[in-house]
């Protein structure tokens, strides 16, 4: 039995008790990784109540991931957005991590089978604190470069957030844990910086901020886009360019970002201190602008907050 995380779950259009939302062992996605999913967060804000962060962009990316794999999700973006609000309300959550997932169910074995079939769909919402720890948010995490490369272009698309891709992420984060790091950082097959197991990366040196481009086997994160936008507001430009490994060792500051990890400083890479080994000034500014969106101190000029009510 899965660990109970919330009372209710949204499954194929119905809200049902968490324990009842089960699938058959012959579910196609279990055998072949044929699922696409999202990670979304909702925050409790003092000015607008519970708000989902960048819901439309997450739903669009879910539909884009499905399109790449020629999957038919039998719900519109509006229906998915509404269902997301409904499940947060039904569970009485003030803040939440939300996991929409579309997958091929018990449709039979074989790789040709999915064509023309509709996916099943689940939306789970539950409480989940800081992914890399509260202490990591303040003081930074220790990261290590993994011996695994990210996927090569034209093998599996890293721009799709598909279940199967996360075998790569698991190898990266398991190796990091085994070596005593909180998170792993992967290079692409050309040896350039790609991303963390579930986070995009920004590095700063002498006031220049750079991040790997979409061609470096990354998932182009919605938090990455948020960070670029918030930095632009502060007058900083971000350069999207191939970054060599040694730039990690010479950086003044490094930050990791993602829906789960939010905006987290990296304080060491492979045991080498980043800057003075604590959260740097630009990272601190980005963090306060980011979390300010949720306490109302950063004006939401972009309409990123969708109130649940
Ligand atoms: N890269 C990977 C591999 C991820 O799993 C995630 C988390 N979805 C990210 C980057 C960050 O993406 P986002 O900011 O959209 O959550």
XYZ file of C-alpha atoms and ligand atoms in Angstrom:
325
model
C 0.000 0.000 0.000
C 1.334 3.378 -0.975
C 2.160 5.777 1.812
C -0.932 7.869 2.440
C -0.135 11.437 1.554
C -3.537 13.076 1.326
C -7.139 12.055 1.762
C -8.305 12.270 -1.834
C -6.932 11.942 -5.321
C -8.283 12.861 -8.756
C -8.340 9.799 -11.023
C -9.834 9.732 -14.533
C -12.267 12.529 -13.804
C -13.393 11.404 -10.338
C -12.256 12.413 -6.900
C -11.790 9.306 -4.782
C -10.077 8.191 -1.560
C -6.278 8.026 -1.954
C -6.164 4.258 -1.214
C -8.678 3.446 -3.937
C -6.692 5.042 -6.755
C -4.894 1.889 -7.901
C -3.902 0.380 -11.258
C -3.396 -3.135 -12.592
C 0.087 -4.702 -12.484
C -0.012 -4.971 -16.300
C -0.240 -1.190 -16.628
C 1.730 -0.266 -19.770
C 3.518 2.632 -18.035
C 4.995 0.330 -15.380
C 6.514 -1.905 -18.038
C 7.625 0.696 -20.566
C 7.817 4.062 -18.768
C 4.998 5.387 -20.980
C 3.842 8.300 -18.854
C 4.170 12.076 -18.944
C 3.859 14.129 -15.820
C 4.354 17.452 -14.082
C 5.435 18.720 -10.702
C 3.579 21.859 -9.668
C 3.438 23.759 -6.388
C 0.715 25.730 -4.670
C 1.621 28.252 -1.981
C -0.378 29.846 0.759
C -0.256 33.585 0.147
C -1.464 36.210 2.626
C -3.012 38.358 -0.136
C -4.653 35.844 -2.512
C -5.115 32.710 -0.407
C -3.816 29.444 -1.819
C -2.347 30.005 -5.278
C -0.965 27.571 -7.842
C 2.324 28.754 -9.324
C 2.457 28.957 -13.133
C -0.331 26.436 -13.565
C -0.983 27.270 -17.234
C 2.686 26.751 -18.149
C 2.814 23.412 -16.344
C -0.365 22.180 -18.006
C 0.957 23.303 -21.383
C 4.213 21.415 -20.799
C 2.220 18.301 -19.865
C 0.297 18.561 -23.136
C 3.544 19.226 -25.027
C 5.186 16.145 -23.490
C 2.138 14.108 -24.540
C 2.283 15.545 -28.068
C 5.917 14.499 -28.487
C 4.908 10.925 -27.613
C 1.713 11.065 -29.728
C -0.377 10.471 -26.619
C -3.985 11.540 -26.385
C -4.870 12.947 -22.992
C -8.688 12.987 -22.919
C -8.930 16.315 -21.054
C -8.462 19.903 -22.137
C -6.034 22.291 -20.472
C -9.002 24.027 -18.829
C -10.315 20.747 -17.432
C -6.874 19.844 -16.061
C -6.502 23.301 -14.467
C -9.944 23.026 -12.889
C -9.273 19.482 -11.634
C -6.018 20.718 -10.075
C -7.889 23.400 -8.157
C -10.589 20.904 -7.157
C -8.209 18.357 -5.667
C -6.366 20.999 -3.632
C -9.670 22.258 -2.256
C -11.027 18.766 -1.600
C -7.933 17.956 0.469
C -8.132 21.299 2.301
C -4.523 22.011 1.447
C -3.125 25.489 2.057
C 0.087 24.659 0.222
C 0.791 21.602 -1.877
C 3.005 19.720 -4.258
C 0.855 18.660 -7.174
C 1.553 15.705 -9.427
C -0.520 15.436 -12.606
C 0.382 12.298 -14.578
C -1.026 10.865 -17.791
C -0.125 7.274 -18.607
C -1.092 4.240 -20.630
C -2.968 1.855 -18.376
C -3.775 -1.840 -18.774
C -4.031 -1.672 -22.569
C -2.053 -4.817 -23.340
C 1.617 -5.533 -23.827
C 3.715 -4.424 -26.757
C 5.169 -1.218 -28.070
C 2.738 -0.586 -30.937
C -0.277 -0.896 -28.691
C -0.551 2.727 -27.495
C -1.258 4.258 -30.914
C -4.705 5.723 -30.935
C -5.415 4.898 -27.313
C -6.273 7.454 -24.706
C -4.225 7.809 -21.557
C -5.460 7.549 -18.013
C -4.876 10.569 -15.831
C -4.235 11.204 -12.166
C -3.804 14.440 -10.238
C -2.404 14.029 -6.737
C -1.898 16.940 -4.334
C -0.200 16.608 -0.970
C 2.045 18.469 1.438
C 5.740 18.411 0.623
C 8.317 20.652 2.252
C 11.681 21.824 0.922
C 12.927 19.063 -1.422
C 16.611 19.602 -0.623
C 15.883 20.512 3.022
C 15.239 23.813 4.849
C 18.880 23.938 5.844
C 19.839 23.562 2.157
C 17.640 26.531 1.215
C 19.528 28.706 3.725
C 23.082 27.453 3.601
C 23.311 25.587 0.329
C 23.722 21.943 -0.606
C 26.770 19.860 -1.419
C 26.584 18.520 -4.966
C 28.717 16.118 -6.944
C 29.161 15.586 -10.665
C 27.886 12.145 -11.568
C 29.681 9.641 -13.774
C 26.435 9.270 -15.786
C 25.871 11.586 -18.750
C 22.439 12.970 -19.539
C 20.600 11.655 -22.585
C 22.059 12.320 -26.009
C 20.135 14.457 -28.503
C 17.870 12.369 -30.710
C 17.853 9.402 -28.347
C 15.161 10.402 -25.873
C 13.847 13.962 -25.746
C 14.809 15.666 -22.477
C 12.347 18.428 -23.362
C 9.518 15.994 -22.603
C 8.854 15.322 -18.940
C 8.293 11.607 -19.446
C 8.402 8.824 -16.852
C 11.175 6.913 -18.627
C 13.555 9.906 -18.454
C 13.594 9.626 -14.697
C 15.663 6.449 -14.763
C 18.494 8.792 -15.786
C 17.644 11.145 -12.896
C 17.563 8.235 -10.443
C 21.040 7.070 -11.474
C 22.293 10.626 -10.993
C 20.771 11.184 -7.578
C 21.538 7.680 -6.250
C 25.216 8.054 -7.133
C 25.272 11.493 -5.498
C 23.731 10.112 -2.287
C 26.144 7.203 -2.251
C 29.016 9.690 -2.352
C 27.519 11.758 0.454
C 26.135 14.627 -1.636
C 22.601 15.976 -1.428
C 22.244 16.196 -5.202
C 23.964 15.101 -8.378
C 24.855 17.267 -11.355
C 25.107 15.706 -14.813
C 27.105 16.648 -17.880
C 25.757 16.097 -21.378
C 27.417 13.637 -23.770
C 29.727 16.413 -25.011
C 31.006 16.974 -21.474
C 29.214 20.290 -20.960
C 27.125 21.090 -17.928
C 23.547 19.848 -18.282
C 21.415 19.883 -15.120
C 20.812 18.350 -11.711
C 18.765 15.166 -11.277
C 15.636 17.316 -11.009
C 16.880 20.910 -11.192
C 18.287 23.417 -13.637
C 21.507 25.250 -12.798
C 22.756 28.818 -12.871
C 26.361 29.777 -12.263
C 27.747 33.220 -11.461
C 31.282 34.528 -11.778
C 32.434 38.141 -11.731
C 28.847 39.306 -12.151
C 28.215 37.153 -15.253
C 25.333 34.703 -14.894
C 25.083 31.717 -17.189
C 22.886 28.669 -17.587
C 23.084 25.682 -19.954
C 21.068 26.038 -23.188
C 18.150 23.816 -24.232
C 20.606 21.861 -26.397
C 22.544 20.656 -23.323
C 20.041 17.825 -22.610
C 18.026 19.804 -20.070
C 14.367 19.906 -19.241
C 13.720 23.627 -19.850
C 12.351 24.316 -16.398
C 9.541 26.668 -15.548
C 11.500 27.733 -12.461
C 14.505 28.340 -14.742
C 12.334 30.691 -16.774
C 11.123 32.318 -13.552
C 14.709 32.876 -12.362
C 15.714 34.377 -15.741
C 12.713 36.724 -15.572
C 13.342 37.767 -11.955
C 17.029 38.374 -12.696
C 16.075 40.541 -15.690
C 13.849 42.601 -13.357
C 16.921 43.194 -11.187
C 18.948 44.292 -14.207
C 20.937 41.090 -14.737
C 21.202 39.308 -18.073
C 21.556 35.559 -18.184
C 23.753 34.053 -20.877
C 22.551 30.682 -22.203
C 25.730 28.936 -23.284
C 27.632 25.673 -23.071
C 29.407 25.604 -19.737
C 32.567 23.566 -19.151
C 32.837 21.414 -16.032
C 35.604 23.499 -14.464
C 33.341 26.558 -14.410
C 31.532 24.830 -11.526
C 34.748 24.745 -9.519
C 35.551 28.408 -10.235
C 32.070 29.881 -9.724
C 31.412 32.611 -7.158
C 27.867 31.272 -6.764
C 25.765 28.394 -8.098
C 22.047 27.947 -7.702
C 19.780 25.010 -8.478
C 16.148 25.528 -9.258
C 13.063 23.475 -9.906
C 9.507 23.178 -8.699
C 10.481 20.713 -5.957
C 13.879 22.261 -5.126
C 12.584 25.869 -5.521
C 15.703 28.098 -5.496
C 18.545 26.412 -3.612
C 22.182 27.536 -3.332
C 24.960 25.021 -4.063
C 27.803 25.439 -1.577
C 30.236 22.862 -2.929
C 30.783 20.755 -6.036
C 32.899 17.593 -5.786
C 34.133 18.810 -2.418
C 35.358 22.142 -3.837
C 33.826 25.172 -2.128
C 31.689 27.434 -4.308
C 32.789 31.018 -3.522
C 33.127 31.224 0.245
C 31.032 28.087 0.759
C 27.769 29.763 1.701
C 24.800 31.379 -0.069
C 26.006 34.169 -2.355
C 24.445 37.634 -2.752
C 22.828 37.135 -6.173
C 21.337 33.799 -5.092
C 19.965 35.456 -1.968
C 18.354 38.212 -4.065
C 16.787 35.668 -6.443
C 15.507 33.618 -3.521
C 13.888 36.594 -1.861
C 12.320 37.732 -5.150
C 11.066 34.169 -5.741
C 9.617 33.573 -2.282
C 8.412 37.188 -2.315
C 5.925 36.176 -5.008
C 4.201 34.076 -2.362
C 4.330 36.476 0.595
C 3.323 39.408 -1.604
C 6.610 41.337 -1.373
C 7.318 40.666 -5.078
C 4.605 42.011 -7.334
C 3.233 39.267 -9.620
C 3.473 41.276 -12.843
C 3.184 38.173 -14.950
C -0.004 36.625 -13.631
C 1.913 33.603 -12.376
C -0.359 33.011 -9.382
C -3.649 31.211 -9.960
C -5.859 31.382 -6.871
C -7.535 28.089 -6.007
C -10.743 29.888 -5.022
N 15.197 19.227 -14.860
C 14.623 18.069 -14.510
C 15.218 16.795 -14.988
C 13.480 18.078 -13.702
O 12.899 16.932 -13.340
C 12.949 19.303 -13.263
C 11.740 19.321 -12.375
N 10.553 19.274 -13.115
C 13.580 20.485 -13.667
C 14.705 20.405 -14.467
C 13.030 21.814 -13.271
O 11.824 22.054 -13.947
P 10.680 22.961 -13.323
O 11.319 24.208 -12.862
O 9.743 23.180 -14.433
O 10.089 22.203 -12.190
